[in-house]
Coordinates of C-alpha atoms in Angstrom, one line a residue:
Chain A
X1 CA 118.8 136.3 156.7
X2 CA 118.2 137.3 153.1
X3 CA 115.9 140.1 152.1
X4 CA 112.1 138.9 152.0
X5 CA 112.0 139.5 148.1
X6 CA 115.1 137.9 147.4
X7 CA 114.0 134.8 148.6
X8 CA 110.8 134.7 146.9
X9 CA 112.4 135.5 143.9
X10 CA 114.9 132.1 144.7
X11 CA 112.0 130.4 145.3
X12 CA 110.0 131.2 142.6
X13 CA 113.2 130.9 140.4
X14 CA 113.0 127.0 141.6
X15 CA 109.8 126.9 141.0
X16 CA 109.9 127.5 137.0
X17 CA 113.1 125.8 136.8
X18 CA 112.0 122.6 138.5
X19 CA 108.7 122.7 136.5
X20 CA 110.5 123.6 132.9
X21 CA 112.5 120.8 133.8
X22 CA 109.7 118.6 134.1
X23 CA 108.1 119.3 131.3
X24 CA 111.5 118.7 129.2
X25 CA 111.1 115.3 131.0
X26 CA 107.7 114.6 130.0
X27 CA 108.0 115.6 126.5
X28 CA 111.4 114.1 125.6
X29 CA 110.4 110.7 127.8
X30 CA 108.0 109.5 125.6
X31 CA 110.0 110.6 122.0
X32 CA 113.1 108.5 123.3
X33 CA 111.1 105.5 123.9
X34 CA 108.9 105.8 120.7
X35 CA 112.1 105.8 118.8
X36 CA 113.2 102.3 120.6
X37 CA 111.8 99.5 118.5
X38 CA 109.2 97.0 120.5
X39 CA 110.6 93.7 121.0
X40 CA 108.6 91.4 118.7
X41 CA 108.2 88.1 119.8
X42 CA 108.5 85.6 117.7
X43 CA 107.2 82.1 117.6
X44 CA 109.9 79.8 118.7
X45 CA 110.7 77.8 116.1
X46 CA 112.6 74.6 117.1
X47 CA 112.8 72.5 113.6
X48 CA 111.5 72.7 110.2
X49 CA 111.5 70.7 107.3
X50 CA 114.2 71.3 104.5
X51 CA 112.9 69.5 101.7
X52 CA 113.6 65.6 100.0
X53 CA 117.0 64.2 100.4
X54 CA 117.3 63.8 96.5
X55 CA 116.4 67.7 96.1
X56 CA 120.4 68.5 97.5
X57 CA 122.8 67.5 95.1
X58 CA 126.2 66.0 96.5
X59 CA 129.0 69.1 96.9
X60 CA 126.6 71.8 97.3
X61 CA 124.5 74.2 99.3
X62 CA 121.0 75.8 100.0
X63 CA 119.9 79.2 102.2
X64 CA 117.0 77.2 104.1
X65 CA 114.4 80.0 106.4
X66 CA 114.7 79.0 109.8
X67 CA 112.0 80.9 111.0
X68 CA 113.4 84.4 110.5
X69 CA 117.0 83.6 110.7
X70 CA 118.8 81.6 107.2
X71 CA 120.3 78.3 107.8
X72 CA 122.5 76.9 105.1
X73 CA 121.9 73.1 104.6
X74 CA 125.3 71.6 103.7
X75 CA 125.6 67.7 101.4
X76 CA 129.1 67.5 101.7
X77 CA 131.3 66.1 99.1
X78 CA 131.2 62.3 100.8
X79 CA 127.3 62.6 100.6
X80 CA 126.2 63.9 104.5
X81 CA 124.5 66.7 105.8
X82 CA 125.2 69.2 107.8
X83 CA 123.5 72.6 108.8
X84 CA 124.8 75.9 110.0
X85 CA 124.2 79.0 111.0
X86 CA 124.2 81.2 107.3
X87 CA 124.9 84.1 109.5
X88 CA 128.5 85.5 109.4
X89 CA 129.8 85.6 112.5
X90 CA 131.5 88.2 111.6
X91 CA 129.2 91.6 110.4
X92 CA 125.9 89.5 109.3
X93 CA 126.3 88.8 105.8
X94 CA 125.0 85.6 104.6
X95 CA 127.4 83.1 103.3
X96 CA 127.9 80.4 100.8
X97 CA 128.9 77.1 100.0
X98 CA 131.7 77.0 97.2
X99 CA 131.7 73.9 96.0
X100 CA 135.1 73.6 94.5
X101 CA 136.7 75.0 97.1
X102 CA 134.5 72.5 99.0
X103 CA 134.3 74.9 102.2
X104 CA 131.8 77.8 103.1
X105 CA 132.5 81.3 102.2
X106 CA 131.5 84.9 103.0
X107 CA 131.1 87.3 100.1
X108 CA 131.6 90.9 102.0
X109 CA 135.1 90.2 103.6
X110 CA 136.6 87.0 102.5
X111 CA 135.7 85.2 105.4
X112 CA 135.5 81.2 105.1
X113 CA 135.0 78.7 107.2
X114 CA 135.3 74.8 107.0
X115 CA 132.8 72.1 106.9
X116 CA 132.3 72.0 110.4
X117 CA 131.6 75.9 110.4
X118 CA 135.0 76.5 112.0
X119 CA 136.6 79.9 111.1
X120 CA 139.7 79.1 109.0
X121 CA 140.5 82.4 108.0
X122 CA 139.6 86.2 107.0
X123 CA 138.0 88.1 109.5
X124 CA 135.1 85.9 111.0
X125 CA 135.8 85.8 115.1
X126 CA 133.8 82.6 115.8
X127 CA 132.4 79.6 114.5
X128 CA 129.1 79.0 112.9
X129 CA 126.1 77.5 114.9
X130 CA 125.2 74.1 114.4
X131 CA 121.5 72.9 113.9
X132 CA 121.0 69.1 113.8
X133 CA 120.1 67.2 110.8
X134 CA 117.9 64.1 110.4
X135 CA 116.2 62.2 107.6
X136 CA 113.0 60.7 107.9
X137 CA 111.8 58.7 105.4
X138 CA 113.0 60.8 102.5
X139 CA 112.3 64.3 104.5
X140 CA 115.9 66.3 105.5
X141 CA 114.4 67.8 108.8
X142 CA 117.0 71.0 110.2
X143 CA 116.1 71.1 114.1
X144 CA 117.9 73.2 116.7
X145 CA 120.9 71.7 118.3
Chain B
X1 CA 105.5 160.0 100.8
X2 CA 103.5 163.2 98.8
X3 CA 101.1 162.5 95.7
X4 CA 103.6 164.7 93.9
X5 CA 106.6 162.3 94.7
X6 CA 104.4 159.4 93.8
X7 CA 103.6 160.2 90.2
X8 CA 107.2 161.2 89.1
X9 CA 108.0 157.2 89.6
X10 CA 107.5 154.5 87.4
X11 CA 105.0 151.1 89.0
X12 CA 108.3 149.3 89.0
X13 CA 110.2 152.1 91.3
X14 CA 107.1 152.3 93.4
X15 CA 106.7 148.4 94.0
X16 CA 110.1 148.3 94.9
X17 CA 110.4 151.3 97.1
X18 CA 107.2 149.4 98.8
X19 CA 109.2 146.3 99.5
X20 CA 111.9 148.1 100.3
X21 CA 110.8 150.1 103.2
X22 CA 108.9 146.7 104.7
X23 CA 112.0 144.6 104.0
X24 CA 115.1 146.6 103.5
X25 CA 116.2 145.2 100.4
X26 CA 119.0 147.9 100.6
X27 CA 120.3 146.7 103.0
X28 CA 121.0 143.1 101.9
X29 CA 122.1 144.6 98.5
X30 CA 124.3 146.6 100.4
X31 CA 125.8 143.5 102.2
X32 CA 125.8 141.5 98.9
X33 CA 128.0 144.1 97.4
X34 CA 130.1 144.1 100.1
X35 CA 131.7 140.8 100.0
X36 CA 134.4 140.4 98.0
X37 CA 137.2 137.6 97.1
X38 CA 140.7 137.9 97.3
X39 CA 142.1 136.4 94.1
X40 CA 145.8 135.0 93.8
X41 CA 147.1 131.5 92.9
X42 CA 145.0 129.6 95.5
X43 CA 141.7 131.1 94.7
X44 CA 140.4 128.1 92.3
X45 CA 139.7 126.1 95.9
X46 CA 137.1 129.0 96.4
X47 CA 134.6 127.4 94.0
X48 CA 134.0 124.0 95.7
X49 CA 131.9 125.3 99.0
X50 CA 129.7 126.8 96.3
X51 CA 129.9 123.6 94.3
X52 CA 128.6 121.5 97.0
X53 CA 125.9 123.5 97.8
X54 CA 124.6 123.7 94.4
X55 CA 124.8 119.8 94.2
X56 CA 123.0 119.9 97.7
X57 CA 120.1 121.9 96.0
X58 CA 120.6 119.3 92.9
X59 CA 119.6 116.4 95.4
X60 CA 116.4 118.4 97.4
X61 CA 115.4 118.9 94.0
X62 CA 115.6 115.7 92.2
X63 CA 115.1 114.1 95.7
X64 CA 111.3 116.1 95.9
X65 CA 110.3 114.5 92.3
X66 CA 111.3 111.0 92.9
X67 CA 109.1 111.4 96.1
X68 CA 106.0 111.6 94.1
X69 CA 106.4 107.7 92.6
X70 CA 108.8 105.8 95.6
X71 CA 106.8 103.7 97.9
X72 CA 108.9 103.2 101.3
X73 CA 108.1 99.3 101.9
X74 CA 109.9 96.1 101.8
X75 CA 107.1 94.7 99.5
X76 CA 107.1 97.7 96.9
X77 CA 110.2 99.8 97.2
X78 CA 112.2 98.0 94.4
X79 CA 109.2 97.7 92.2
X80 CA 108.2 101.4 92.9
X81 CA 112.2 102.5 91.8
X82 CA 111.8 100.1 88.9
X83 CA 108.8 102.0 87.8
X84 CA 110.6 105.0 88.0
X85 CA 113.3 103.7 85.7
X86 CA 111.3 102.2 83.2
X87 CA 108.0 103.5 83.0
X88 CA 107.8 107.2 84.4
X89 CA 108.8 110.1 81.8
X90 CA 112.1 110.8 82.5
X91 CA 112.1 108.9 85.1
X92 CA 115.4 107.3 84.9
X93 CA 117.3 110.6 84.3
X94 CA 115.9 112.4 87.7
X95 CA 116.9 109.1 89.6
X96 CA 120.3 108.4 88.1
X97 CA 121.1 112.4 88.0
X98 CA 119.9 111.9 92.2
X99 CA 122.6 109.1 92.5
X100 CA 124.9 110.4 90.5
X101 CA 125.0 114.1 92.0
X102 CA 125.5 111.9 94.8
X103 CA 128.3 111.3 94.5
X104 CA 129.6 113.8 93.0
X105 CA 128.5 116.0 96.2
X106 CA 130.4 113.2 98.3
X107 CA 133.6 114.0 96.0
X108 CA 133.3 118.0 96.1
X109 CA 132.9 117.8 99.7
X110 CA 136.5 116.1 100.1
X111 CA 138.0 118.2 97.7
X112 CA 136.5 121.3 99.5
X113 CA 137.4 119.8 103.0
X114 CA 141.2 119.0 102.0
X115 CA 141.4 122.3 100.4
X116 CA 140.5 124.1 103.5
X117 CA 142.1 121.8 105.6
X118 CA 145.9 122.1 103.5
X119 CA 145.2 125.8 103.2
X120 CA 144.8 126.3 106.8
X121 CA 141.0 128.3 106.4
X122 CA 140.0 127.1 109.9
X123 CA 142.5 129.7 111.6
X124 CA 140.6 131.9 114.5
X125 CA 138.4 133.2 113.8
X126 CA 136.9 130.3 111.8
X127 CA 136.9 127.3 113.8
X128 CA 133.1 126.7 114.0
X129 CA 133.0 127.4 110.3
X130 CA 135.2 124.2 110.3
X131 CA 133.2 121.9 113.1
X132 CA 129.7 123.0 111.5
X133 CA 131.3 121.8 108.3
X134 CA 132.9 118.7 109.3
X135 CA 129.2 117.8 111.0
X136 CA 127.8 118.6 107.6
X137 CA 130.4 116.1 106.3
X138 CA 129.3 113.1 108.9
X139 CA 125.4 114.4 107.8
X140 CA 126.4 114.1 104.0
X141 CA 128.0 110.5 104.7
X142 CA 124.4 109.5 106.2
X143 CA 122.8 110.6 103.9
X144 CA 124.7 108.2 101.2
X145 CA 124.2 105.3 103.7
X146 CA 120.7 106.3 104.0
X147 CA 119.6 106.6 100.6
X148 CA 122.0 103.3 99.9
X149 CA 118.9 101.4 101.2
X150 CA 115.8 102.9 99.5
X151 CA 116.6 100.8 96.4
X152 CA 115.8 97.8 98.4
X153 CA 118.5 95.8 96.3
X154 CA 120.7 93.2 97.2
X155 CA 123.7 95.3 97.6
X156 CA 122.2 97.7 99.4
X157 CA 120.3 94.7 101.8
X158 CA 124.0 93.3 102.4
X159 CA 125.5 96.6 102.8
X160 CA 123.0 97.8 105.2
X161 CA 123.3 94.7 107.5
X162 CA 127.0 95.3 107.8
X163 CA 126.5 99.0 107.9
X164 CA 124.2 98.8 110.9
X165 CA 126.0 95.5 112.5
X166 CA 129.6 97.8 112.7
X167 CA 127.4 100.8 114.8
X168 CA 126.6 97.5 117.3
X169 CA 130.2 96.7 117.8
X170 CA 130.9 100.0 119.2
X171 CA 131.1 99.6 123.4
X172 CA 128.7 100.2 125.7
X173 CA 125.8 102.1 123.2
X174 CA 126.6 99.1 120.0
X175 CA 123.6 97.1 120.8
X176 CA 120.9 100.1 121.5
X177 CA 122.4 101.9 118.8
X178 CA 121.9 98.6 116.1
X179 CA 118.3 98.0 117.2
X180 CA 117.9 102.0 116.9
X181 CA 118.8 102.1 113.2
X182 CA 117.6 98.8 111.9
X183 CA 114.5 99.6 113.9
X184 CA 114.4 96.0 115.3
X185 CA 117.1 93.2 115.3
X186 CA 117.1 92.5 111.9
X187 CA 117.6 94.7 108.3
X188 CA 113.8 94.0 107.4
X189 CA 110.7 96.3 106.0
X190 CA 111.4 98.3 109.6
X191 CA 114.8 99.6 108.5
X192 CA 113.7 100.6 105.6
X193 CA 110.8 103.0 106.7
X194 CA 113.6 104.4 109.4
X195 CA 116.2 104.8 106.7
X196 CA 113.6 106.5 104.7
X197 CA 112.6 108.9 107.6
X198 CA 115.9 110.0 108.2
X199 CA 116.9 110.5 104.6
X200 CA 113.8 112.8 103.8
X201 CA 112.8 114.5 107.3
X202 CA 116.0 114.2 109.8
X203 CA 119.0 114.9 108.2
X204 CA 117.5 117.4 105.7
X205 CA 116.1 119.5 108.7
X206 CA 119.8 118.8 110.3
X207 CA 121.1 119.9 107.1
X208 CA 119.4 123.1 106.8
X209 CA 120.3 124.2 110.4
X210 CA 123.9 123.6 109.6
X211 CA 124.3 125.0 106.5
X212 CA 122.5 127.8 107.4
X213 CA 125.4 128.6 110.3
X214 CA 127.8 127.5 108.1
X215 CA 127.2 129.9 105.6
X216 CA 126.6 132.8 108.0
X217 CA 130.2 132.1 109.3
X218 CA 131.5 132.4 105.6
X219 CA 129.5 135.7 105.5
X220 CA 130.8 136.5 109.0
X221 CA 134.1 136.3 108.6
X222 CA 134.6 136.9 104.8
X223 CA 136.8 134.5 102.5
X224 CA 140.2 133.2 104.4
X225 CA 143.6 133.9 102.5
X226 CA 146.1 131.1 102.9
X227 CA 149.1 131.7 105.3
X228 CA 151.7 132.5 102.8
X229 CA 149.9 135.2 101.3
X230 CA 148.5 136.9 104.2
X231 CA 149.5 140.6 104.9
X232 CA 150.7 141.0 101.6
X233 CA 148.7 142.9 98.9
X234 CA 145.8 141.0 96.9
X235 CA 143.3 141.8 94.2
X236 CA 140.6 141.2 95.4
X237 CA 136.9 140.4 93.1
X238 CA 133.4 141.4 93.8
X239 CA 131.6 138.2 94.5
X240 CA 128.4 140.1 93.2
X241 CA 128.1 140.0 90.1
X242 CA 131.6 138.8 89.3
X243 CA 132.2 135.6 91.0
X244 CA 128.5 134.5 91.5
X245 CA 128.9 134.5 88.1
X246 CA 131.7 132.4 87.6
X247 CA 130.1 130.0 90.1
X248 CA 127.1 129.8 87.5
X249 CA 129.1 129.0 84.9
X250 CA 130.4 126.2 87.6
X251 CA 127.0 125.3 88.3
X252 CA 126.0 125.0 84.5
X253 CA 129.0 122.9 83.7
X254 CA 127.9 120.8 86.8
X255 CA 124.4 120.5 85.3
X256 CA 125.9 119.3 82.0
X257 CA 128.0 116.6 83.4
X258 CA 125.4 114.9 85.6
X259 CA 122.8 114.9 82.5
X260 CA 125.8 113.1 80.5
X261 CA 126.5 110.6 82.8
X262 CA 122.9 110.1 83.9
X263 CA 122.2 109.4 79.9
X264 CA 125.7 107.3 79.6
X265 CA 125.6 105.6 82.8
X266 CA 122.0 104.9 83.8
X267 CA 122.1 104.1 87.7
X268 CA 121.8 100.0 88.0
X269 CA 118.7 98.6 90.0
X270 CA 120.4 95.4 90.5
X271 CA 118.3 92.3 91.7
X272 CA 115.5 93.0 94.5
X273 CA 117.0 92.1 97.9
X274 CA 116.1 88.9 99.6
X275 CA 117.0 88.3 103.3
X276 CA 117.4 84.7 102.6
X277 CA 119.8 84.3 100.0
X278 CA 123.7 84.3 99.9
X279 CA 125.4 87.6 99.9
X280 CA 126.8 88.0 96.0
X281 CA 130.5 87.9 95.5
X282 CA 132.1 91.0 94.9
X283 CA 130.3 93.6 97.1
X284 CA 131.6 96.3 97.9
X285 CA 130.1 99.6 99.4
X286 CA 130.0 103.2 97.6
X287 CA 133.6 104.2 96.9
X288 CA 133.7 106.9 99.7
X289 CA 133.0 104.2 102.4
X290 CA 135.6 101.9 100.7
X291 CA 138.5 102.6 102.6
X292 CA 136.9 101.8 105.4
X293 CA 135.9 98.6 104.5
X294 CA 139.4 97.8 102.9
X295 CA 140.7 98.8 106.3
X296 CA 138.5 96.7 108.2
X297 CA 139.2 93.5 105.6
X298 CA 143.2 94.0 106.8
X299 CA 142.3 94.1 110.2
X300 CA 143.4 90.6 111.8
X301 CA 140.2 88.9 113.5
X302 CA 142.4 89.3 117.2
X303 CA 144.3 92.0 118.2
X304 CA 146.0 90.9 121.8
X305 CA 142.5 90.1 123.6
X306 CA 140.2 92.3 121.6
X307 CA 138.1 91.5 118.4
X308 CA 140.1 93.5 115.4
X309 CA 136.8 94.7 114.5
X310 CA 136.6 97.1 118.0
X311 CA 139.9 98.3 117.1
X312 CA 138.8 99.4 113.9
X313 CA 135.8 101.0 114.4
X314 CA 137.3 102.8 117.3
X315 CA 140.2 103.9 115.3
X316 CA 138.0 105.4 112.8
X317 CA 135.6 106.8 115.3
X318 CA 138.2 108.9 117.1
X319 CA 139.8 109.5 113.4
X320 CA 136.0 111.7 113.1
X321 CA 136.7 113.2 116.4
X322 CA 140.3 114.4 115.5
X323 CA 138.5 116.6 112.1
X324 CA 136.3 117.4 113.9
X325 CA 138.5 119.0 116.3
X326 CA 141.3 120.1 113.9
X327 CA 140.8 123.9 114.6
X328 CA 141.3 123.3 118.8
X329 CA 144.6 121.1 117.8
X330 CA 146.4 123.2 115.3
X331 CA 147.1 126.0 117.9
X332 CA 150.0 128.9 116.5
X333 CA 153.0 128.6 118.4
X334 CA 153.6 131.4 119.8
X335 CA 156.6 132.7 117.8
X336 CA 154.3 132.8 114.9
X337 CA 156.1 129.8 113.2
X338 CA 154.2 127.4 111.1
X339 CA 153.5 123.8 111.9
X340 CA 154.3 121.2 109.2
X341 CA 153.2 118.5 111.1
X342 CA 149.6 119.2 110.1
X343 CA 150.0 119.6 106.3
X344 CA 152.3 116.0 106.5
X345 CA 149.5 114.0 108.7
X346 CA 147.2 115.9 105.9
X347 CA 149.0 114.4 103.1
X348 CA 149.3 110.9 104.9
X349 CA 145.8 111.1 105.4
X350 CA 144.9 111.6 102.0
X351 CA 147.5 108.7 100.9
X352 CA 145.8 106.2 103.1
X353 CA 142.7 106.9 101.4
X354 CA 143.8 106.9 98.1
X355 CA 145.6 103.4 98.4
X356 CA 143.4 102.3 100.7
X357 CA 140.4 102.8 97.9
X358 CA 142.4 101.6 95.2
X359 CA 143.4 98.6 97.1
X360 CA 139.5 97.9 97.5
X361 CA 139.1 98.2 93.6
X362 CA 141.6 95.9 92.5
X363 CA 141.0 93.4 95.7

């Protein structure tokens, strides 16, 4: 059996630790999950209009805004469409069409990818998305696949 | 103190003995004039601590004016720099001398880091000297990456994004630590107003903490003579008034050249970043991050089962963690015989980079 004061002082010793301890808690809670951006939700967006079929010339390629994310609407050199994912698959640059290479490339690395958005080479890990294309009337509509 | 003391003394002797005896100014002069600087043929790596420090105060400086005109949004950043370049007083010179002491500072760092480094200045007693300067070093590099963005410019839209997308590829913490710094899933207006926050507020409060230590050490522990010449007999300098002034003369030359090169080489602007528009061909990030990024470009898409990306990133992240921990891994044998294996894995080092960045230039 300890010492009457001894214990107390344990005690009280838990006492301020447990408390300081708490308070650490209750200031640093809230500052880590200030600092933790809000997930924003966004209005699902599941097709949007391009533009008019005559506005994409044959061999050549446009950034379209898919809500917040880019699409790049393809007229491939036999005259169809296609649309995929502008997002690099492999550190989220946006790429481009190259028309004389008639295949899609990424500016930052020297990624490219074929008409189909396979990776062919560089240092892209996966293929691009693929939205669905449709013309109505003369409208090029880009709707998710 | 008697009246008959007091008017024997001129104002000046009495406003100093004032301060003195509240302050104890003789004491810091008496600390100032103790330090001294052993000089021999090594002793021109001395200057480039100094050197970066001045280009440190260059950048708080210059950084504090063109605070008075930026405007930290999506919508007005690059029209609030462009303002600054073409229709504020002087504006272009305080913004390209920021940039350009930039980089400088980046490149006086390395030089000061491999000197100490080759010279072996992180011996015991020194080795926080070393780790508070190498996390000065990883501060420094933010601060680059940081500022990078404030332009709001293509390159530095595109060199964000893949900036930010590397820290998510890192295990376990990529994806927290991605939404952390872009302040949402995407490099928009959010990023930028982070970016901003941590280039003016965090890492200059992170800054002066360190480099506070860091130069207490130095003071601590006085300058460090190179292995080779320790023991023996050196001249040795006063560092007040004599080599403080020789790091002037440093500092004036240093003022000099970033006016010339601000006036010669205006810092570009470039073209206004757009999240919906290809990335432009030849990017390239600042040439101190280059390496890196040639690295990464060599860096086959699949290594075995893992994404060659991973590898990469964790190569160079445990590459940070090796300087950082140079002074705990270069232990003396115990006969007292020196090590070449650090200076060769020094020089290798140094190699890589130098190829690596060259590489990136001609690529």
């Amino acid at each position: 059996m300890e010492p009457e004061f001894t214990r107390r002082r344990k005690f009280l010793n838990y006492l301020l630790g447990t408390s300081t301890g708490a308070t650490l808690v209750a200031i640093f809670y809230p500052v880590i999950k200030f600092v933790i951006p809000p997930q924003v939700i966004e209005a699902t967006q599941n097709s949007v209009v391009a533009g008019k079929l005559n506005e994409f010339a044959v061999n050549s390629g446009k950034i379209i805004k898919f809500g917040n994310k880019p699409v790049i609407l393809i007229r491939t050199p036999t005259g169809d469409l296609k649309a995929l994912s502008a997002v690099c698959t492999h550190l989220d640059c946006i790429v481009q069409y190259q028309p004389e290479a008639k295949g899609i490339w990424c500016a930052c690395h020297n990624g490219r990818y074929n008409l189909n958005g396979q990776n062919i080479s560089g240092p892209p890990p996966r293929p691009l998305e693929e939205y669905t294309v449709n013309v109505r009337g003369d409208d090029v509509i880009i709707s998710k696949a | 103190m008697n009246s008959q003391a007091q008017t024997t003394l001129t104002r000046t002797e009495r406003l100093t003995q004032w301060l003195d005896e509240r302050l104890g100014l003789a004491a810091i002069a008496k600390l100032a004039h103790k330090k001294e600087v052993p000089i021999h043929r090594h002793s021109i790596w001395y200057y480039f601590g100094g050197m970066t420090a001045f280009l440190i105060g260059v950048q708080a400086a210059t950084g504090i004016l063109l605070l008075l005109y930026y405007r930290p949004s999506a919508e007005s950043a690059f029209e609030s720099v462009q303002f600054i370049m073409t229709d504020v007083q002087f504006g272009w010179l305080i913004r390209s001398i920021h940039s350009w002491s930039a980089n400088l500072l980046i490149a006086t760092l390395f030089i000061h880091m491999f000197s100490v480094y080759f010279l072996k200045a992180y011996r015991a007693p020194r080795e926080l000297t070393w780790v508070t300067g190498a996390l000065l070093l990883f501060i420094m590099l933010g601060f680059g990456f940081s500022g990078y963005l404030l332009p709001w410019n293509k390159l530095a839209y595109f060199a964000t994004k893949v900036g930010t997308d590397i820290a998510g590829v890192v295990p376990v913490v990529g994806h927290f630590l991605l939404r952390f710094l872009r302040g949402g899933d995407d490099v928009t207006g959010a990023t930028l107003t982070r970016f901003y926050g941590f280039h003016i507020a965090v890492l200059p409060a992170l800054t002066l903490a360190l480099f506070g230590l860091h130069g207490l050490l130095v003071q601590k522990h006085g300058m460090s003579v190179p292995p080779s010449l320790e023991g023996k007999p050196l001249k040795t300098m006063k560092f007040v008034p004599n080599f403080l002034l020789r790091d002037l003369i440093g500092w004036i030359l240093a003022v000099g050249v970033l006016a010339a090169l601000a006036a010669f080489f205006p810092w570009e602007l470039g073209e206004k970043a757009d999240p919906f528009a290809s990335a432009p061909a030849g990017i390239r990030p600042e040439w101190y991050f280059l390496f890196m990024f040639q690295t990464l470009k060599l860096i086959p898409a699949k290594i075995w089962i893992f994404d060659g990306e991973v590898i990469g990133i964790m190569a160079f992240s445990l590459g940070g963690l090796l300087l950082l921990l140079v002074p705990f891994l270069d232990r003396p044998s115990p006969q007292g015989k020196s090590k070449p294996a650090f200076t060769i894995i020094g020089i290798l080092v140094v190699l890589f980079i130098v190829v690596m960045t060259v590489y990136g230039y001609l690529d």
